[in-house]
Short mmCIF file of C-alpha atoms in Angstrom, two decimals:
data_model
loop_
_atom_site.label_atom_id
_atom_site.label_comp_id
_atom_site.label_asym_id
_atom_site.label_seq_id
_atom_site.Cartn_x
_atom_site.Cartn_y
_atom_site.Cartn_z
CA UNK Y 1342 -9.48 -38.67 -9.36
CA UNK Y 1343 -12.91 -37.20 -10.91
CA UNK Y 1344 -12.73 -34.50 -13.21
CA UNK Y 1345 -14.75 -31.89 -14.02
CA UNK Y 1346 -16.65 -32.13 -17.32
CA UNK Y 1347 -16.26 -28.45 -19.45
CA UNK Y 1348 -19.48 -29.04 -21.00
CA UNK Y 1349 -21.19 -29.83 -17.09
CA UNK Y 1350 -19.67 -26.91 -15.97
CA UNK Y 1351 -20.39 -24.78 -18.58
CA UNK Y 1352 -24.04 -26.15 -17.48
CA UNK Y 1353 -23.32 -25.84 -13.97
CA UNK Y 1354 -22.73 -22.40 -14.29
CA UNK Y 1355 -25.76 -21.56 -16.66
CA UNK Y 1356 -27.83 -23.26 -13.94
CA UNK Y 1357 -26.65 -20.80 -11.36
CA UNK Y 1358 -27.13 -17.60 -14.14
CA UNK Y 1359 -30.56 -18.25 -14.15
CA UNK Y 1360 -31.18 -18.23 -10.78
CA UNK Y 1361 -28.75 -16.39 -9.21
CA UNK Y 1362 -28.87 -13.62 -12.38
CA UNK Y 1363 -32.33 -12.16 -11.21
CA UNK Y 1364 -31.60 -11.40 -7.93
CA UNK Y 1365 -27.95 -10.52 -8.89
CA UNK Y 1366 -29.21 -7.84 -11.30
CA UNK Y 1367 -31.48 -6.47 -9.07
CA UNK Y 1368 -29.22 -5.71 -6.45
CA UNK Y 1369 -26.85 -4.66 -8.90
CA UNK Y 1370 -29.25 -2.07 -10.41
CA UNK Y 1371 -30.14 -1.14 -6.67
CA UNK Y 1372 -26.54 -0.14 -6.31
CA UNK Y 1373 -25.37 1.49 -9.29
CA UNK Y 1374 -27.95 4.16 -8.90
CA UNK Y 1375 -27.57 4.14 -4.99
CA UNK Y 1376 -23.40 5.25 -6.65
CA UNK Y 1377 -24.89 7.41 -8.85
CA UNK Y 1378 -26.73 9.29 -6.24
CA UNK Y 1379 -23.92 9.32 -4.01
CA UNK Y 1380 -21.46 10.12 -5.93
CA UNK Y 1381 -23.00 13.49 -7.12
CA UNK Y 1382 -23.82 14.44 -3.68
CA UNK Y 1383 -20.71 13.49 -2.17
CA UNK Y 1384 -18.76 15.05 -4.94
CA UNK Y 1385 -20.50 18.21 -3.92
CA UNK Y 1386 -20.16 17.96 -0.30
CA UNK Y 1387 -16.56 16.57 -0.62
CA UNK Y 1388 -15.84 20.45 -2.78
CA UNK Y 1389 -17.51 22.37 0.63
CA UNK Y 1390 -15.71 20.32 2.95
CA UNK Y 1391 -11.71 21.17 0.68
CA UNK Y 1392 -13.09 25.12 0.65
CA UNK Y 1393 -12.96 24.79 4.56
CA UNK Y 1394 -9.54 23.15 4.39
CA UNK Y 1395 -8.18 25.89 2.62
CA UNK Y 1396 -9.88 28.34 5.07
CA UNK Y 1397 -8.20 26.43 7.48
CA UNK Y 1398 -4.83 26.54 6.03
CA UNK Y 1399 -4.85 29.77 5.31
CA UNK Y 1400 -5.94 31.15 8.52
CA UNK Y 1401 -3.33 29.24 10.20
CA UNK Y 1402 -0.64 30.14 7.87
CA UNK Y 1403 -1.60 34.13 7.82
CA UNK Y 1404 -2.17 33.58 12.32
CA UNK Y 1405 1.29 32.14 12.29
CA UNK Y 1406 3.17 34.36 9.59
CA UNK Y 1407 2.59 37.44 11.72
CA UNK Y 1408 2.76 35.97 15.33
CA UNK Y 1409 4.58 39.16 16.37
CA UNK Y 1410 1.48 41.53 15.36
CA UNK Y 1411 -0.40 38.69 17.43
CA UNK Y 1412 1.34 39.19 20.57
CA UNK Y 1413 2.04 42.55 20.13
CA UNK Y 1414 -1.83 43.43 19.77
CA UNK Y 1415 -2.51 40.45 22.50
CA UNK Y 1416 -4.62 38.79 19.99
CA UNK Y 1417 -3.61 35.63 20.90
CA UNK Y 1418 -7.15 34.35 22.21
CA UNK Y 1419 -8.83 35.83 19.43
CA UNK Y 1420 -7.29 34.57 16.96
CA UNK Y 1421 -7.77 30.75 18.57
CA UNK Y 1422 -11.18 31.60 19.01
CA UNK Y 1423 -11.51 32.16 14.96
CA UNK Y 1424 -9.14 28.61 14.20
CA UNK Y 1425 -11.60 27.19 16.35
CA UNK Y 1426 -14.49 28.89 14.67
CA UNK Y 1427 -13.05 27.47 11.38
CA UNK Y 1428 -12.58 24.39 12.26
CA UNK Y 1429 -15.80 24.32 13.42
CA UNK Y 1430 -17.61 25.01 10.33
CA UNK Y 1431 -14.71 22.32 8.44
CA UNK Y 1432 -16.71 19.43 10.95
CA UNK Y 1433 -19.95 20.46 10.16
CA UNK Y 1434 -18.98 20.42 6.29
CA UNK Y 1435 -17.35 16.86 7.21
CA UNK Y 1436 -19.84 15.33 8.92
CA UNK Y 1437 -22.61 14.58 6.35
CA UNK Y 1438 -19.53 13.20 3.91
CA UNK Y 1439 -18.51 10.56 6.46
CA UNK Y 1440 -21.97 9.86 7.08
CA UNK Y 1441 -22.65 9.56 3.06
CA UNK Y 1442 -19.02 7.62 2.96
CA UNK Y 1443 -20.64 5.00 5.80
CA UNK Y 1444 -24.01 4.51 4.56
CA UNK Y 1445 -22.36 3.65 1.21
CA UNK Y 1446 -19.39 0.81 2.82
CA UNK Y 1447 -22.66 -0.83 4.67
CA UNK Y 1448 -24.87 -0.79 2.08
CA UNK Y 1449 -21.70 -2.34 -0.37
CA UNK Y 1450 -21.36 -4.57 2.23
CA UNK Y 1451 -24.55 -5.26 2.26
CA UNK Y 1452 -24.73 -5.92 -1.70
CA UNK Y 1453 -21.88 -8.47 -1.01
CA UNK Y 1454 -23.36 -10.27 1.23
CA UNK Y 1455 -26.85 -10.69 -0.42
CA UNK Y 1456 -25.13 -11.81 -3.45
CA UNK Y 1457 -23.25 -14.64 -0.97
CA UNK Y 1458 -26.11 -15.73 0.60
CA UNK Y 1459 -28.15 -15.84 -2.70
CA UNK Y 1460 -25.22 -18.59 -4.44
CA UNK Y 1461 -25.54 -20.53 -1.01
CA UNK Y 1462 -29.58 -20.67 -1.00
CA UNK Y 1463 -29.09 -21.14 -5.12
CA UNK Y 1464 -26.41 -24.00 -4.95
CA UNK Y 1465 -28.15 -25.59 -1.92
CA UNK Y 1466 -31.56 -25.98 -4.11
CA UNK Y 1467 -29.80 -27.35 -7.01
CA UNK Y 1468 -27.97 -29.58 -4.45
CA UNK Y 1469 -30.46 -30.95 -3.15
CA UNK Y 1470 -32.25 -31.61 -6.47
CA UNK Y 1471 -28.86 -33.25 -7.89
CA UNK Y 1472 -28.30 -30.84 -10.02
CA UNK Y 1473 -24.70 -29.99 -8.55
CA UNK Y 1474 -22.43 -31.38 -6.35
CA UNK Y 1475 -20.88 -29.76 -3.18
CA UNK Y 1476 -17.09 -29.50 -5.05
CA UNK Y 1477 -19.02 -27.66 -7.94
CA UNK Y 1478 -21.07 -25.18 -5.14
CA UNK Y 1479 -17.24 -24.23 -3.68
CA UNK Y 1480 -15.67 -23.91 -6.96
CA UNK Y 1481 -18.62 -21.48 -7.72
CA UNK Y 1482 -18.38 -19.42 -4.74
CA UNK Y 1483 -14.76 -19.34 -4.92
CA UNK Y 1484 -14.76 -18.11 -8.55
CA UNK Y 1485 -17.90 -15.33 -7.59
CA UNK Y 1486 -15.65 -14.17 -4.27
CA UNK Y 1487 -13.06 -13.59 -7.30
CA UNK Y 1488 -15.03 -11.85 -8.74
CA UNK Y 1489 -16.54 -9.22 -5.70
CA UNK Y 1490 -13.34 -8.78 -4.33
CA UNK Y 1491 -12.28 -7.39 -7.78
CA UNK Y 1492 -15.63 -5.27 -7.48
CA UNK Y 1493 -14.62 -3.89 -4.39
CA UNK Y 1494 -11.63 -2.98 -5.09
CA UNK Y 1495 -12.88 -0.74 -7.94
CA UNK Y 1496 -15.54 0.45 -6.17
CA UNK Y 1497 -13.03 1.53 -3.51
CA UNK Y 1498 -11.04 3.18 -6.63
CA UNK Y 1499 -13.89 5.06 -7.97
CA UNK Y 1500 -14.54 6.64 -4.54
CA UNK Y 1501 -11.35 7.68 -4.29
CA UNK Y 1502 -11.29 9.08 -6.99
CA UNK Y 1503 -14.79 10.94 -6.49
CA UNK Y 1504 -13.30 11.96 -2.85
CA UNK Y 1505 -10.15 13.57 -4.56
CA UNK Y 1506 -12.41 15.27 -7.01
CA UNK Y 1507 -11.97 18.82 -6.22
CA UNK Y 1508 -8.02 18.19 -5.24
CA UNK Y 1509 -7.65 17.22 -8.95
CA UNK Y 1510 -10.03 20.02 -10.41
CA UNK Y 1511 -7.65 22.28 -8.25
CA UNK Y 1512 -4.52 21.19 -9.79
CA UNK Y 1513 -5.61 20.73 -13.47
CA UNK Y 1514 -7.21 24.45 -13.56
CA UNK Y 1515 -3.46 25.21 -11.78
CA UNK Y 1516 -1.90 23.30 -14.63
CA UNK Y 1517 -3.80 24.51 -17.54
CA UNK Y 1518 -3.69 28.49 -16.55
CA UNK Y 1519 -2.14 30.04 -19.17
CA UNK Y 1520 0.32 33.04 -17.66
CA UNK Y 1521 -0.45 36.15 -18.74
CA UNK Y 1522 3.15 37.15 -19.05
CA UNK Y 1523 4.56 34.68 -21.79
CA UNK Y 1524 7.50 34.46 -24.50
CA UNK Y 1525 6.32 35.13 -27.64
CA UNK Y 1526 6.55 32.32 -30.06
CA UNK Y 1527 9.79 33.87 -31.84
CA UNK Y 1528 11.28 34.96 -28.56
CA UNK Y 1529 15.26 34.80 -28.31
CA UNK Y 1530 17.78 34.45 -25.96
CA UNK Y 1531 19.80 37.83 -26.18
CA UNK Y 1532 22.66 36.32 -24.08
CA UNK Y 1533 24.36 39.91 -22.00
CA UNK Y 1534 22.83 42.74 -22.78
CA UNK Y 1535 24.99 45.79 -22.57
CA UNK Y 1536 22.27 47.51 -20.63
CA UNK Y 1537 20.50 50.63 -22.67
CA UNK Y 1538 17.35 50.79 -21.50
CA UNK Y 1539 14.68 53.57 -23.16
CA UNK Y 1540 10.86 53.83 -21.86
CA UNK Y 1541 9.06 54.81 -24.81
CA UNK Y 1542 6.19 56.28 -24.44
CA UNK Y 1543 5.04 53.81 -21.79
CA UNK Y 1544 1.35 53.34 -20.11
CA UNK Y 1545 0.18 50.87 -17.77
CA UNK Y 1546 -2.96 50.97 -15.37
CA UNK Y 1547 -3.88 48.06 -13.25
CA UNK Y 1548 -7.91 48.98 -13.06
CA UNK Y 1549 -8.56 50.72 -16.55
CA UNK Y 1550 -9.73 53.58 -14.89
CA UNK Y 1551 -6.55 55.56 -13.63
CA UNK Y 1552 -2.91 55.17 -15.11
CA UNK Y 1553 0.18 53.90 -12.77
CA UNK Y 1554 2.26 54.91 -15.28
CA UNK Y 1555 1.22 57.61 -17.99
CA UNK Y 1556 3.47 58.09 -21.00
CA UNK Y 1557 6.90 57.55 -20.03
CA UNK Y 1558 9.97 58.24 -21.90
CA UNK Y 1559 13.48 58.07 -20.87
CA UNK Y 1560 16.74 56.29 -21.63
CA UNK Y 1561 19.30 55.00 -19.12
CA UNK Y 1562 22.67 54.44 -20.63
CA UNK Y 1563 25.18 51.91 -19.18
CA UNK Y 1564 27.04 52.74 -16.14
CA UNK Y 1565 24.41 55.57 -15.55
CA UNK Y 1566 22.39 55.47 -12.36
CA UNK Y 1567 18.86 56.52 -12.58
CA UNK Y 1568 17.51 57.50 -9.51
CA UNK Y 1569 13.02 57.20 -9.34
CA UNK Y 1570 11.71 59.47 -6.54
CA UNK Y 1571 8.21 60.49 -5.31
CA UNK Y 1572 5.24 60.37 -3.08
CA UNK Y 1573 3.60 56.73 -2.54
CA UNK Y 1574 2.01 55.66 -5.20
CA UNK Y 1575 3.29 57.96 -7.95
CA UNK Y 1576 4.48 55.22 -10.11
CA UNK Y 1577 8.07 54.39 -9.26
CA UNK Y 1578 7.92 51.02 -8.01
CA UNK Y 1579 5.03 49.92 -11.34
CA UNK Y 1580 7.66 51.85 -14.21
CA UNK Y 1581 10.40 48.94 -12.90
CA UNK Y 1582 8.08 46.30 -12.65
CA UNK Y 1583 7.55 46.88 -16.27
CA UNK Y 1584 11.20 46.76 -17.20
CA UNK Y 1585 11.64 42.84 -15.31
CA UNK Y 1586 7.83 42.22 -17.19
CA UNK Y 1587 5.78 41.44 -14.03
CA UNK Y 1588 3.47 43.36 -16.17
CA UNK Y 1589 3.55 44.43 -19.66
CA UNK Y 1590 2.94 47.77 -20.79
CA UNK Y 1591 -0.84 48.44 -22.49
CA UNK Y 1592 0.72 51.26 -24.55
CA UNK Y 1593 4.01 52.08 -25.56
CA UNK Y 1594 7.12 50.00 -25.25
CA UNK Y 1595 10.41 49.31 -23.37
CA UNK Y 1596 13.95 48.37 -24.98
CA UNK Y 1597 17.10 47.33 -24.06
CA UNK Y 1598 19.74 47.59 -25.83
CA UNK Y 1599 17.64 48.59 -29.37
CA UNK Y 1600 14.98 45.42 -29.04
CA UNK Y 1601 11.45 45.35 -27.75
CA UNK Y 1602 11.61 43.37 -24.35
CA UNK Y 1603 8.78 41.35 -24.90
CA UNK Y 1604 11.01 39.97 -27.73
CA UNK Y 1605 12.95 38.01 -25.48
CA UNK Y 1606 12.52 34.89 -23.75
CA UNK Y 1607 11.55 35.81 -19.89
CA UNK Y 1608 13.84 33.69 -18.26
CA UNK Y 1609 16.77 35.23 -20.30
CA UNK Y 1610 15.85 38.92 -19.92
CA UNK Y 1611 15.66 38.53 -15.93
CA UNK Y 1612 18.98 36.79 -15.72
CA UNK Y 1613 20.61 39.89 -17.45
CA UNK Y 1614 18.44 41.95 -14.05
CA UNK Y 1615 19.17 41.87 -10.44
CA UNK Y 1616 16.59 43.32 -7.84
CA UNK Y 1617 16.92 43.90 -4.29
CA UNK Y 1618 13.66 44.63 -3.01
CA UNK Y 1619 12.42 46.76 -0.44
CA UNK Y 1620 10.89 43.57 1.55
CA UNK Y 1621 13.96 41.25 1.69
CA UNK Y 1622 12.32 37.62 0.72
CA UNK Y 1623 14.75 34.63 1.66
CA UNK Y 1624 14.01 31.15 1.57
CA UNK Y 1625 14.00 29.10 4.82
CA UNK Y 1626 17.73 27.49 3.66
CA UNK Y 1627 21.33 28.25 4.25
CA UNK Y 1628 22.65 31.50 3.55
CA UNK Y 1629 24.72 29.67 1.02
CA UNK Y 1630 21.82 28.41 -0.87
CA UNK Y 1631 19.87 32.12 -0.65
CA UNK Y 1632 22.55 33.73 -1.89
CA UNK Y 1633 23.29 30.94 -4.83
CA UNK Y 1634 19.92 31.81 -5.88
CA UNK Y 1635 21.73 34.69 -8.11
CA UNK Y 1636 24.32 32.22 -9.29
CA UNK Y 1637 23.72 28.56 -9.02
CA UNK Y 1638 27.03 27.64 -9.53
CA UNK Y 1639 28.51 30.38 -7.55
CA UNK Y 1640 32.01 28.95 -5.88
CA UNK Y 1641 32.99 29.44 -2.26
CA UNK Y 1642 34.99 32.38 -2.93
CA UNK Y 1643 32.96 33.69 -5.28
CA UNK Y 1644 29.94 33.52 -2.33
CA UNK Y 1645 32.33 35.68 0.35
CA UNK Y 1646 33.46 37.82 -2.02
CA UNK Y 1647 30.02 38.85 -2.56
CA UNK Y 1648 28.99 39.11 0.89
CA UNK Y 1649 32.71 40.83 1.65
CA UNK Y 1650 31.24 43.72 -0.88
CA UNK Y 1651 27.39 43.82 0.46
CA UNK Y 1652 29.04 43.86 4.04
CA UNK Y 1653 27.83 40.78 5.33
CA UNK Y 1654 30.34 38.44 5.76
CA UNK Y 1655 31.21 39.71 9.00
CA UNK Y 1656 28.29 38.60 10.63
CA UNK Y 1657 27.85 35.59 8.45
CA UNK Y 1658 31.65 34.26 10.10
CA UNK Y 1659 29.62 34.79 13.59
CA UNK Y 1660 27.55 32.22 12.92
CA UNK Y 1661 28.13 29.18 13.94
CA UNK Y 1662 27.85 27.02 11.07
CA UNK Y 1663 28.76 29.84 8.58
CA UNK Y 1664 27.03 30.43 5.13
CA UNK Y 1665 25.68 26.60 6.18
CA UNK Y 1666 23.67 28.24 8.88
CA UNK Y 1667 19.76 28.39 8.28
CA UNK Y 1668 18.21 31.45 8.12
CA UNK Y 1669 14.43 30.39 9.03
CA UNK Y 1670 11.15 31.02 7.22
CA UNK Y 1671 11.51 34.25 5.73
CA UNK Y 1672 14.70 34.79 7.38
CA UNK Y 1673 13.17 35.45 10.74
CA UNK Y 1674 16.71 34.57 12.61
CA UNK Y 1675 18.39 37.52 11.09
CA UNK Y 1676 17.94 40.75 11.94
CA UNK Y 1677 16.21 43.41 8.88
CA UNK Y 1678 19.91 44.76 8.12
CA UNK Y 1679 21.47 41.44 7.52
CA UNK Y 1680 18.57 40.28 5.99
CA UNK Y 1681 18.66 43.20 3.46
CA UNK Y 1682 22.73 42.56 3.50
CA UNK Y 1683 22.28 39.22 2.30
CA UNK Y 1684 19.57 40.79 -0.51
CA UNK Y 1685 22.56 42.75 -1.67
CA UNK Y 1686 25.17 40.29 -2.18
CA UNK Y 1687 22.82 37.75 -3.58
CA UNK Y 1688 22.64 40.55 -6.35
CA UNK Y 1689 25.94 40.88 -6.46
CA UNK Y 1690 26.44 37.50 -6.91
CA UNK Y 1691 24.09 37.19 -9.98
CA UNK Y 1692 26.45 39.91 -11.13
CA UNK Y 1693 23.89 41.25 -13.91
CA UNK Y 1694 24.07 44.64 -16.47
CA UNK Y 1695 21.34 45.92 -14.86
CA UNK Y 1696 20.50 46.47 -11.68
CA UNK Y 1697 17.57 47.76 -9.50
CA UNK Y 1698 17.59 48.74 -5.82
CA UNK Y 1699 13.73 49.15 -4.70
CA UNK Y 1700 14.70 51.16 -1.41
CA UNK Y 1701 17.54 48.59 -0.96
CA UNK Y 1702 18.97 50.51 1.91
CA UNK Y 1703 16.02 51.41 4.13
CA UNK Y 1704 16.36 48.95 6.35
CA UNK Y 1705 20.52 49.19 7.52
CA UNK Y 1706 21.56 52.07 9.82
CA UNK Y 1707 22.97 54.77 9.10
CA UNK Y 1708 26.96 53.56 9.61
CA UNK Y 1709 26.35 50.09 7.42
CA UNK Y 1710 24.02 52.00 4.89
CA UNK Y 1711 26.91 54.17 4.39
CA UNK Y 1712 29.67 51.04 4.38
CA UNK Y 1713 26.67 49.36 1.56
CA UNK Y 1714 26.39 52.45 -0.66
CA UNK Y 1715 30.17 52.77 -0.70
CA UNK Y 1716 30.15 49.18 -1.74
CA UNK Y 1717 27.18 49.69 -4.31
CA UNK Y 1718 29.56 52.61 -5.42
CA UNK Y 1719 31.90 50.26 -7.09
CA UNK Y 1720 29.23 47.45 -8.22
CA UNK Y 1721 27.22 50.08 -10.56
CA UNK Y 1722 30.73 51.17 -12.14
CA UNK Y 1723 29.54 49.88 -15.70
CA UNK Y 1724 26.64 48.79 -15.47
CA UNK Y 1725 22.58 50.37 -15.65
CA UNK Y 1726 21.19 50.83 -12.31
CA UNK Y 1727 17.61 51.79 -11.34
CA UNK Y 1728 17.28 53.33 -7.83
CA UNK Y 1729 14.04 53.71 -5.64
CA UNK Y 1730 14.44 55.75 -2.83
CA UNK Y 1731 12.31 58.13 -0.21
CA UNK Y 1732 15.49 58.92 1.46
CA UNK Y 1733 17.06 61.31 -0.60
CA UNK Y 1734 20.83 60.92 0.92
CA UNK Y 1735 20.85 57.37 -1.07
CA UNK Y 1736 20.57 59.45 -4.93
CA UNK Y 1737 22.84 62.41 -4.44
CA UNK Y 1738 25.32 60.97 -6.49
CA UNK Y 1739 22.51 59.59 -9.28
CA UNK Y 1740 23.64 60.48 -12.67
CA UNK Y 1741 19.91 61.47 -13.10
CA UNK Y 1742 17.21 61.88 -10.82
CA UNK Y 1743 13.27 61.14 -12.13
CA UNK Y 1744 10.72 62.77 -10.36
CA UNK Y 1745 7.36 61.04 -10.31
CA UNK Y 1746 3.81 62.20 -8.97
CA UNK Y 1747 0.75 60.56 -10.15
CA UNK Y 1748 2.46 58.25 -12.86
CA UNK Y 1749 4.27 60.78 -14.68
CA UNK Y 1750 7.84 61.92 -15.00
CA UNK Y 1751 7.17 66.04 -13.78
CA UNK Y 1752 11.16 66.45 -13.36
CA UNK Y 1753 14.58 65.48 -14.42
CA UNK Y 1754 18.14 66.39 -13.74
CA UNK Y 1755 21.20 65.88 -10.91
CA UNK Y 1756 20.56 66.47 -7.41
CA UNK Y 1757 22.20 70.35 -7.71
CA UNK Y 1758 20.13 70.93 -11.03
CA UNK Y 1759 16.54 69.40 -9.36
CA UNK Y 1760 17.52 71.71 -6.25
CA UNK Y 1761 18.62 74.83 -7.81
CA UNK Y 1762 15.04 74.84 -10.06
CA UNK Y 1763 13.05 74.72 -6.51
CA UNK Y 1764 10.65 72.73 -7.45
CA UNK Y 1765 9.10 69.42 -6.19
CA UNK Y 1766 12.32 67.49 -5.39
CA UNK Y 1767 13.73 70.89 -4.09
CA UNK Y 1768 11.01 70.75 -1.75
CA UNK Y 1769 11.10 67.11 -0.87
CA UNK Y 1770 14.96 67.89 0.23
CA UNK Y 1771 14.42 70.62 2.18
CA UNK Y 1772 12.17 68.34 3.85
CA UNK Y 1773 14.65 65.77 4.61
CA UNK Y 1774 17.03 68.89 5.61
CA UNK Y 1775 19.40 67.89 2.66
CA UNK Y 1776 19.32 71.55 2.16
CA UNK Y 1777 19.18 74.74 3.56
CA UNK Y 1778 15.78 76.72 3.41
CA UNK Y 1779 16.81 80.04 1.44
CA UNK Y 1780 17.47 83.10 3.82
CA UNK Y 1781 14.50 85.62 4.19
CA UNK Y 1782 15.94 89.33 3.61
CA UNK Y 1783 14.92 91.39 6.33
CA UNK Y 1784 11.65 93.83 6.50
CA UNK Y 1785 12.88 97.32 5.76
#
């Protein structure tokens, strides 16, 4: 069996560097600037063309998340006349990247196959002039096919990569965003807080040119119930975003239970707050599962219990698979009472020393609002709670009522003391005929 010299190969392949090297490195050059080229003008096209998909996305997802205002308003063919529209405009973004993407496989292609041909023409010359044998031509091209294939397969890699460019500029400028809410470096985990909450002198404005809130002050002590009334907009909703930080107060600051809230870590201070918000928000899980959102380890008992209180658990049993039945994206299979129902008990579940109701009742009738407030009766017993309300009949029994208009606190007291001064609350109940209008004497 013949053997293959090192030193005649080593020559072998010298032989072929010289001649194959020149047209090798041409070709080569050819292409890595062709790549160059390419890749900056796909990389741009390739960032118009994920813009358009995230047109598209969102369109559908904001067409789809209000089909009822769709049908109701018989938009239905307008609306698929603007998907189409976008989708439109995502093709004619896409079309000059698969054309750039095409012209680039042939012309690789192409590369590869010049560089073939050229060790065929090279090896057949030196064949033919003795210089190599046929075994020594094949072991050549076998070891250069090595060789591309590996080149393809990174340049396959590196336009990946280029084509997932603005995916991965997306998520890294997601990953690197610094939240502007934050725990401080020394923040602490203040275990259960009693629940003493004082505003102090509190300012927040979301444009720097008019106030939301302007120079708060009060204190809620446990077991009191602070009832926030007011037009729109006066500043009732921002003061109790401040108190679960979804903003942080530009001026002044708020305490519970002695210490400055931004001095404890986030996740701790809104496990010692429950809110039930005005816009019940669900997850599209079980019922069990929504409500163990207050209480991850919340028990079986511990789950109807809750519910019992929140007066839910009667239509929860109705169901046919129970607190395992799903409740659809955004909760859409319940109705807005048992929706807000489960809201309730999932607070009740969390079981935390403060709590906040942001209009927690306007969506029940008037029988089940009545069974729920009866219910909330006994849950506050002991514990700070923050009421929002329009509806006046839901703070009669507030220990204190705040009156807000235009970010500041104008009045304070019970319902009888807020009523008997006839101010702006007096007037807002007379409104809602929770009183009487005074008796005009007659003309003489």
């Amino acid at each position: 069996m013949n053997r293959i010299d090192p030193k005649h190969a080593l020559g072998l392949f010298d032989r072929f560097d010289c001649e194959v090297n020149g047209h090798g490195f041409v070709i080569a050059a050819h292409q890595h600037a062709f790549q160059r080229l390419l890749g900056a003008g796909i990389n741009l096209l390739v960032g118009h063309v994920r813009r358009h998909y995230s047109d598209l996305a969102e369109r559908a997802a904001d067409t789809l998340g209000n089909i009822a205002l769709v049908q109701s308003f018989a938009r239905l063919d307008q609306e698929v006349a603007d998907l189409r529209s976008v989708v439109s405009r995502l093709l004619a973004a896409q079309m000059p990247v698969l054309s750039w993407w095409a012209l680039a496989v042939v012309l690789t292609r192409t590369a590869t196959t010049l560089t073939v041909l050229s060790i065929i023409v090279v090896g057949t010359i030196l064949h033919i002039n003795g210089q190599a044998s046929i075994g020594e031509m094949v072991t050549f091209m076998s070891f250069s096919g090595l060789i591309i294939n590996r080149l393809e397969q990174v340049v396959t890699f590196i336009n990946g990569v280029v084509s997932q460019a603005p995916r991965l500029r997306e998520f890294f400028e997601v990953r690197d965003t610094v939240p502007a809410i934050r725990d401080m470096p020394d923040a602490v985990d203040p275990g259960r807080l009693a629940g003493r909450v004082e505003f102090k002198n509190v300012s927040f404005s979301y444009d720097a040119r008019s106030m939301a809130v302007d120079h708060l002050n009060f204190t809620a002590m446990p077991g009191e119930t602070i009832a926030l009334v007011g037009a729109t907009g006066a500043g009732k909703s921002t003061a109790i975003a401040l108190l679960h930080r979804a903003f942080d107060p530009q001026m002044g600051s708020i305490e519970i239970d002695g210490d400055d809230i931004r001095t404890f870590q986030l996740a701790a201070l809104r496990r010692n707050i429950g809110v039930v918000f005005q816009e019940p928000l669900l997850f599209n899980r079980s019922i069990a599962d929504n409500l163990r959102v207050g209480k991850p380890d919340a028990t079986d008992e511990e789950m109807r219990d809750a519910a019992a209180r929140a007066q839910a658990l009667d239509f929860i049993d109705k169901k046919f698979e129970g607190f395992e039945d799903h409740v659809g994206e955004r909760g859409r299979s319940l109705s807005g009472g048992e929706r807000q129902r489960l809201s309730i008990a999932r607070a009740l579940l969390k079981n935390p020393p403060i709590l906040i109701l942001d209009e927690a009742t306007s969506a029940l009738d008037a029988d089940t609002e009545t069974k729920v407030m009866r219910a909330l009766d006994e849950v506050m017993k002991n514990r700070t709670t923050f009421v929002i309300a329009h509806r006046l009949s839901t703070v009669r029994k507030a220990s204190r009522i705040l009156v807000f208009d235009n970010g500041k606190i104008i009045e304070c007291g019970t319902f009888d003391e807020l009523v008997a001064a006839g101010g702006r609350f007096a007037g807002l109940a007379r409104a809602q005929f929770m009183v009487t209008e005074p008796l005009k004497a007659d003309a003489p």
